[in-house]
Amino acid sequence: MDDRPPLLLGPLTAPAGSRLTDLVPIHLGGDLAVELPVAIVHGANAGPRVAVTAGIHGAEYVSIAALREVVLGLDPALVHGSIVAVLTASPAAFAARTIYVNPMDGLNLNRQFPGKADGMPTERLARWLTDHVLAGSDVFVDMHCGDMNEALVSFTGIEDTGDAAVDDRSRDLAEAYGLRYLLIGPSPGTTTTAAAALGIPAVRAEVGGQGRWPAEDVALHAAGFRRLLRAARVIGDAPTEPHFRTETLRTEAWLRATTTGYWHPSVGVGDRIARGTVVGEVRDAFGAVLEAPVAPLDGVVIFLVTSLAMNSGDPLLALAD
Ligand SMILES: [Zn+2]
């Protein structure tokens, strides 16, 4: 063991070789505040600092359950470097069970990065996370899953920043995570874009959805994160299973409803479909077809909205190829 200095995060001080869990109050303007559940594992040995968030979208339960399981299961004596984990990054959304947005202001937290210190509550939360969690880390991981109204095929996502050293490192870490697909491309306003702008290799990982958190999905997410920690040389061992041979996809297209009504998809999540395929129908309350959208490209259905309720402008599904 060396004499590593303590790790400081906001009001928290974690000595080397320890795990610290606490609620960190974040003021979001006016009377608004949240308490972020944070876990720090400050290893006994030198190594990289890994920052990780789950629950940026509050109803993405597989990510929240998996991150908690991994971080609270690590032995600080065996950790090289440190892990700074925000276990539920949007507590108001979690409590209110909202999809996509923070109920304090109706904004999607994962479109507000790097955030704004004097902005709306969600912008302020993004800013705090950027300044205190992303900044200063050597690796960043953002754990997601399909939202309450979404099914998805497991995948990781990374940016294409043009900085080969950062991009290659992100890709190695995403491949270590070992999910079914790897999406490479821009995602403005997200955590991974903000991390990339700071020169930090970053991976978004998605497993499960639909407001469920079955053990096999939690195990897949947890195993992937542990493999990423091993690839970053933070821990020495990780499960080999379940692990997919990752296929890379680069072109992504979101299809959105142009009418409001009842959504009847005719494709399944994970299906590979051809451009021009009718992907489903939005119908009115009496069953009349309002629209029958078609696939804009050949690709895999990476996520699919599964709620019957559909609003004009909402996503129906995403394709990637
Ligand atoms: Zn999400």
PDB file of N, CA and C in Angstrom, residues 201-252:
ATOM      1  N   PRO A 201     -11.767   9.368 -22.282  1.00  0.00           N
ATOM      2  CA  PRO A 201     -12.435   8.243 -22.945  1.00  0.00           C
ATOM      3  C   PRO A 201     -13.741   7.934 -22.225  1.00  0.00           C
ATOM      4  N   ALA A 202     -14.808   7.706 -22.997  1.00  0.00           N
ATOM      5  CA  ALA A 202     -16.133   7.595 -22.391  1.00  0.00           C
ATOM      6  C   ALA A 202     -16.969   6.558 -23.122  1.00  0.00           C
ATOM      7  N   VAL A 203     -17.749   5.816 -22.348  1.00  0.00           N
ATOM      8  CA  VAL A 203     -18.611   4.759 -22.886  1.00  0.00           C
ATOM      9  C   VAL A 203     -19.999   4.907 -22.291  1.00  0.00           C
ATOM     10  N   ARG A 204     -21.020   4.877 -23.149  1.00  0.00           N
ATOM     11  CA  ARG A 204     -22.406   4.743 -22.709  1.00  0.00           C
ATOM     12  C   ARG A 204     -22.776   3.284 -22.893  1.00  0.00           C
ATOM     13  N   ALA A 205     -23.468   2.699 -21.923  1.00  0.00           N
ATOM     14  CA  ALA A 205     -23.837   1.282 -22.008  1.00  0.00           C
ATOM     15  C   ALA A 205     -25.315   1.130 -21.700  1.00  0.00           C
ATOM     16  N   GLU A 206     -26.009   0.328 -22.532  1.00  0.00           N
ATOM     17  CA  GLU A 206     -27.468   0.203 -22.447  1.00  0.00           C
ATOM     18  C   GLU A 206     -27.857  -1.276 -22.391  1.00  0.00           C
ATOM     19  N   VAL A 207     -28.610  -1.652 -21.350  1.00  0.00           N
ATOM     20  CA  VAL A 207     -29.121  -3.028 -21.210  1.00  0.00           C
ATOM     21  C   VAL A 207     -30.524  -2.964 -20.608  1.00  0.00           C
ATOM     22  N   GLY A 208     -31.493  -3.648 -21.220  1.00  0.00           N
ATOM     23  CA  GLY A 208     -32.817  -3.821 -20.615  1.00  0.00           C
ATOM     24  C   GLY A 208     -33.745  -2.649 -20.846  1.00  0.00           C
ATOM     25  N   GLY A 209     -34.854  -2.582 -20.098  1.00  0.00           N
ATOM     26  CA  GLY A 209     -35.792  -1.480 -20.246  1.00  0.00           C
ATOM     27  C   GLY A 209     -37.167  -1.829 -19.727  1.00  0.00           C
ATOM     28  N   GLN A 210     -38.147  -1.017 -20.135  1.00  0.00           N
ATOM     29  CA  GLN A 210     -39.563  -1.232 -19.846  1.00  0.00           C
ATOM     30  C   GLN A 210     -39.893  -1.223 -18.351  1.00  0.00           C
ATOM     31  N   GLY A 211     -39.092  -0.485 -17.578  1.00  0.00           N
ATOM     32  CA  GLY A 211     -39.377  -0.360 -16.155  1.00  0.00           C
ATOM     33  C   GLY A 211     -39.143  -1.629 -15.362  1.00  0.00           C
ATOM     34  N   ARG A 212     -38.424  -2.587 -15.984  1.00  0.00           N
ATOM     35  CA  ARG A 212     -38.152  -3.853 -15.293  1.00  0.00           C
ATOM     36  C   ARG A 212     -36.665  -3.925 -14.953  1.00  0.00           C
ATOM     37  N   TRP A 213     -36.321  -4.790 -14.051  1.00  0.00           N
ATOM     38  CA  TRP A 213     -34.901  -4.988 -13.734  1.00  0.00           C
ATOM     39  C   TRP A 213     -34.647  -6.456 -13.398  1.00  0.00           C
ATOM     40  N   PRO A 214     -34.926  -7.340 -14.373  1.00  0.00           N
ATOM     41  CA  PRO A 214     -34.727  -8.774 -14.155  1.00  0.00           C
ATOM     42  C   PRO A 214     -33.258  -9.100 -13.878  1.00  0.00           C
ATOM     43  N   ALA A 215     -33.063 -10.155 -13.106  1.00  0.00           N
ATOM     44  CA  ALA A 215     -31.709 -10.506 -12.655  1.00  0.00           C
ATOM     45  C   ALA A 215     -30.751 -10.720 -13.817  1.00  0.00           C
ATOM     46  N   GLU A 216     -31.238 -11.306 -14.939  1.00  0.00           N
ATOM     47  CA  GLU A 216     -30.296 -11.590 -16.031  1.00  0.00           C
ATOM     48  C   GLU A 216     -29.820 -10.299 -16.706  1.00  0.00           C
ATOM     49  N   ASP A 217     -30.683  -9.286 -16.766  1.00  0.00           N
ATOM     50  CA  ASP A 217     -30.257  -8.002 -17.336  1.00  0.00           C
ATOM     51  C   ASP A 217     -29.281  -7.285 -16.398  1.00  0.00           C
ATOM     52  N   VAL A 218     -29.588  -7.312 -15.111  1.00  0.00           N
ATOM     53  CA  VAL A 218     -28.684  -6.686 -14.137  1.00  0.00           C
ATOM     54  C   VAL A 218     -27.319  -7.376 -14.191  1.00  0.00           C
ATOM     55  N   ALA A 219     -27.329  -8.701 -14.320  1.00  0.00           N
ATOM     56  CA  ALA A 219     -26.064  -9.453 -14.382  1.00  0.00           C
ATOM     57  C   ALA A 219     -25.273  -9.095 -15.636  1.00  0.00           C
ATOM     58  N   LEU A 220     -25.966  -8.912 -16.761  1.00  0.00           N
ATOM     59  CA  LEU A 220     -25.278  -8.554 -18.012  1.00  0.00           C
ATOM     60  C   LEU A 220     -24.629  -7.171 -17.890  1.00  0.00           C
ATOM     61  N   HIS A 221     -25.373  -6.219 -17.351  1.00  0.00           N
ATOM     62  CA  HIS A 221     -24.828  -4.851 -17.179  1.00  0.00           C
ATOM     63  C   HIS A 221     -23.672  -4.873 -16.179  1.00  0.00           C
ATOM     64  N   ALA A 222     -23.867  -5.563 -15.072  1.00  0.00           N
ATOM     65  CA  ALA A 222     -22.834  -5.602 -14.022  1.00  0.00           C
ATOM     66  C   ALA A 222     -21.567  -6.281 -14.537  1.00  0.00           C
ATOM     67  N   ALA A 223     -21.733  -7.386 -15.268  1.00  0.00           N
ATOM     68  CA  ALA A 223     -20.557  -8.101 -15.798  1.00  0.00           C
ATOM     69  C   ALA A 223     -19.808  -7.209 -16.779  1.00  0.00           C
ATOM     70  N   GLY A 224     -20.545  -6.476 -17.611  1.00  0.00           N
ATOM     71  CA  GLY A 224     -19.900  -5.581 -18.567  1.00  0.00           C
ATOM     72  C   GLY A 224     -19.106  -4.490 -17.875  1.00  0.00           C
ATOM     73  N   PHE A 225     -19.689  -3.891 -16.862  1.00  0.00           N
ATOM     74  CA  PHE A 225     -18.979  -2.816 -16.153  1.00  0.00           C
ATOM     75  C   PHE A 225     -17.740  -3.370 -15.448  1.00  0.00           C
ATOM     76  N   ARG A 226     -17.863  -4.558 -14.885  1.00  0.00           N
ATOM     77  CA  ARG A 226     -16.681  -5.153 -14.237  1.00  0.00           C
ATOM     78  C   ARG A 226     -15.583  -5.459 -15.259  1.00  0.00           C
ATOM     79  N   ARG A 227     -15.987  -5.905 -16.445  1.00  0.00           N
ATOM     80  CA  ARG A 227     -14.962  -6.149 -17.485  1.00  0.00           C
ATOM     81  C   ARG A 227     -14.303  -4.841 -17.911  1.00  0.00           C
ATOM     82  N   LEU A 228     -15.080  -3.764 -17.982  1.00  0.00           N
ATOM     83  CA  LEU A 228     -14.487  -2.468 -18.306  1.00  0.00           C
ATOM     84  C   LEU A 228     -13.485  -2.053 -17.217  1.00  0.00           C
ATOM     85  N   LEU A 229     -13.852  -2.265 -15.956  1.00  0.00           N
ATOM     86  CA  LEU A 229     -12.926  -1.923 -14.860  1.00  0.00           C
ATOM     87  C   LEU A 229     -11.649  -2.755 -14.946  1.00  0.00           C
ATOM     88  N   ARG A 230     -11.795  -4.014 -15.353  1.00  0.00           N
ATOM     89  CA  ARG A 230     -10.596  -4.847 -15.519  1.00  0.00           C
ATOM     90  C   ARG A 230      -9.751  -4.323 -16.681  1.00  0.00           C
ATOM     91  N   ALA A 231     -10.407  -3.985 -17.796  1.00  0.00           N
ATOM     92  CA  ALA A 231      -9.671  -3.467 -18.958  1.00  0.00           C
ATOM     93  C   ALA A 231      -8.954  -2.158 -18.622  1.00  0.00           C
ATOM     94  N   ALA A 232      -9.533  -1.368 -17.698  1.00  0.00           N
ATOM     95  CA  ALA A 232      -8.894  -0.117 -17.260  1.00  0.00           C
ATOM     96  C   ALA A 232      -7.844  -0.372 -16.174  1.00  0.00           C
ATOM     97  N   ARG A 233      -7.654  -1.636 -15.809  1.00  0.00           N
ATOM     98  CA  ARG A 233      -6.683  -2.078 -14.789  1.00  0.00           C
ATOM     99  C   ARG A 233      -7.026  -1.561 -13.384  1.00  0.00           C
ATOM    100  N   VAL A 234      -8.305  -1.408 -13.129  1.00  0.00           N
ATOM    101  CA  VAL A 234      -8.752  -0.977 -11.801  1.00  0.00           C
ATOM    102  C   VAL A 234      -8.974  -2.186 -10.893  1.00  0.00           C
ATOM    103  N   ILE A 235      -9.480  -3.268 -11.482  1.00  0.00           N
ATOM    104  CA  ILE A 235      -9.634  -4.519 -10.737  1.00  0.00           C
ATOM    105  C   ILE A 235      -8.955  -5.641 -11.525  1.00  0.00           C
ATOM    106  N   GLY A 236      -8.695  -6.746 -10.849  1.00  0.00           N
ATOM    107  CA  GLY A 236      -7.905  -7.809 -11.462  1.00  0.00           C
ATOM    108  C   GLY A 236      -8.721  -8.906 -12.110  1.00  0.00           C
ATOM    109  N   ASP A 237      -9.992  -9.027 -11.733  1.00  0.00           N
ATOM    110  CA  ASP A 237     -10.782 -10.110 -12.324  1.00  0.00           C
ATOM    111  C   ASP A 237     -12.197  -9.624 -12.601  1.00  0.00           C
ATOM    112  N   ALA A 238     -12.859 -10.336 -13.512  1.00  0.00           N
ATOM    113  CA  ALA A 238     -14.221  -9.968 -13.912  1.00  0.00           C
ATOM    114  C   ALA A 238     -14.852 -11.190 -14.560  1.00  0.00           C
ATOM    115  N   PRO A 239     -16.180 -11.269 -14.562  1.00  0.00           N
ATOM    116  CA  PRO A 239     -16.846 -12.426 -15.179  1.00  0.00           C
ATOM    117  C   PRO A 239     -16.578 -12.473 -16.685  1.00  0.00           C
ATOM    118  N   THR A 240     -16.410 -13.653 -17.232  1.00  0.00           N
ATOM    119  CA  THR A 240     -16.261 -13.784 -18.680  1.00  0.00           C
ATOM    120  C   THR A 240     -17.627 -13.856 -19.358  1.00  0.00           C
ATOM    121  N   GLU A 241     -18.646 -14.303 -18.637  1.00  0.00           N
ATOM    122  CA  GLU A 241     -20.009 -14.432 -19.185  1.00  0.00           C
ATOM    123  C   GLU A 241     -20.965 -13.566 -18.360  1.00  0.00           C
ATOM    124  N   PRO A 242     -22.099 -13.128 -18.931  1.00  0.00           N
ATOM    125  CA  PRO A 242     -22.428 -13.193 -20.364  1.00  0.00           C
ATOM    126  C   PRO A 242     -21.673 -12.124 -21.148  1.00  0.00           C
ATOM    127  N   HIS A 243     -21.222 -12.479 -22.343  1.00  0.00           N
ATOM    128  CA  HIS A 243     -20.380 -11.601 -23.151  1.00  0.00           C
ATOM    129  C   HIS A 243     -20.711 -11.857 -24.609  1.00  0.00           C
ATOM    130  N   PHE A 244     -21.026 -10.800 -25.358  1.00  0.00           N
ATOM    131  CA  PHE A 244     -21.328 -10.927 -26.780  1.00  0.00           C
ATOM    132  C   PHE A 244     -20.093 -10.616 -27.610  1.00  0.00           C
ATOM    133  N   ARG A 245     -20.064 -11.154 -28.815  1.00  0.00           N
ATOM    134  CA  ARG A 245     -19.101 -10.667 -29.797  1.00  0.00           C
ATOM    135  C   ARG A 245     -19.700  -9.404 -30.391  1.00  0.00           C
ATOM    136  N   THR A 246     -19.082  -8.268 -30.093  1.00  0.00           N
ATOM    137  CA  THR A 246     -19.680  -6.972 -30.414  1.00  0.00           C
ATOM    138  C   THR A 246     -19.600  -6.680 -31.903  1.00  0.00           C
ATOM    139  N   GLU A 247     -20.730  -6.225 -32.469  1.00  0.00           N
ATOM    140  CA  GLU A 247     -20.776  -5.800 -33.876  1.00  0.00           C
ATOM    141  C   GLU A 247     -20.882  -4.279 -33.903  1.00  0.00           C
ATOM    142  N   THR A 248     -20.081  -3.634 -34.743  1.00  0.00           N
ATOM    143  CA  THR A 248     -20.039  -2.165 -34.779  1.00  0.00           C
ATOM    144  C   THR A 248     -21.056  -1.606 -35.774  1.00  0.00           C
ATOM    145  N   LEU A 249     -21.800  -0.586 -35.333  1.00  0.00           N
ATOM    146  CA  LEU A 249     -22.775   0.117 -36.172  1.00  0.00           C
ATOM    147  C   LEU A 249     -22.412   1.595 -36.149  1.00  0.00           C
ATOM    148  N   ARG A 250     -22.537   2.251 -37.299  1.00  0.00           N
ATOM    149  CA  ARG A 250     -22.104   3.660 -37.373  1.00  0.00           C
ATOM    150  C   ARG A 250     -23.200   4.633 -37.768  1.00  0.00           C
ATOM    151  N   THR A 251     -24.210   4.164 -38.489  1.00  0.00           N
ATOM    152  CA  THR A 251     -25.262   5.077 -38.937  1.00  0.00           C
ATOM    153  C   THR A 251     -26.493   4.853 -38.088  1.00  0.00           C
ATOM    154  N   GLU A 252     -26.978   5.909 -37.452  1.00  0.00           N
ATOM    155  CA  GLU A 252     -28.124   5.773 -36.557  1.00  0.00           C
ATOM    156  C   GLU A 252     -29.218   6.730 -37.012  1.00  0.00           C
TER     157      GLU A 252
END
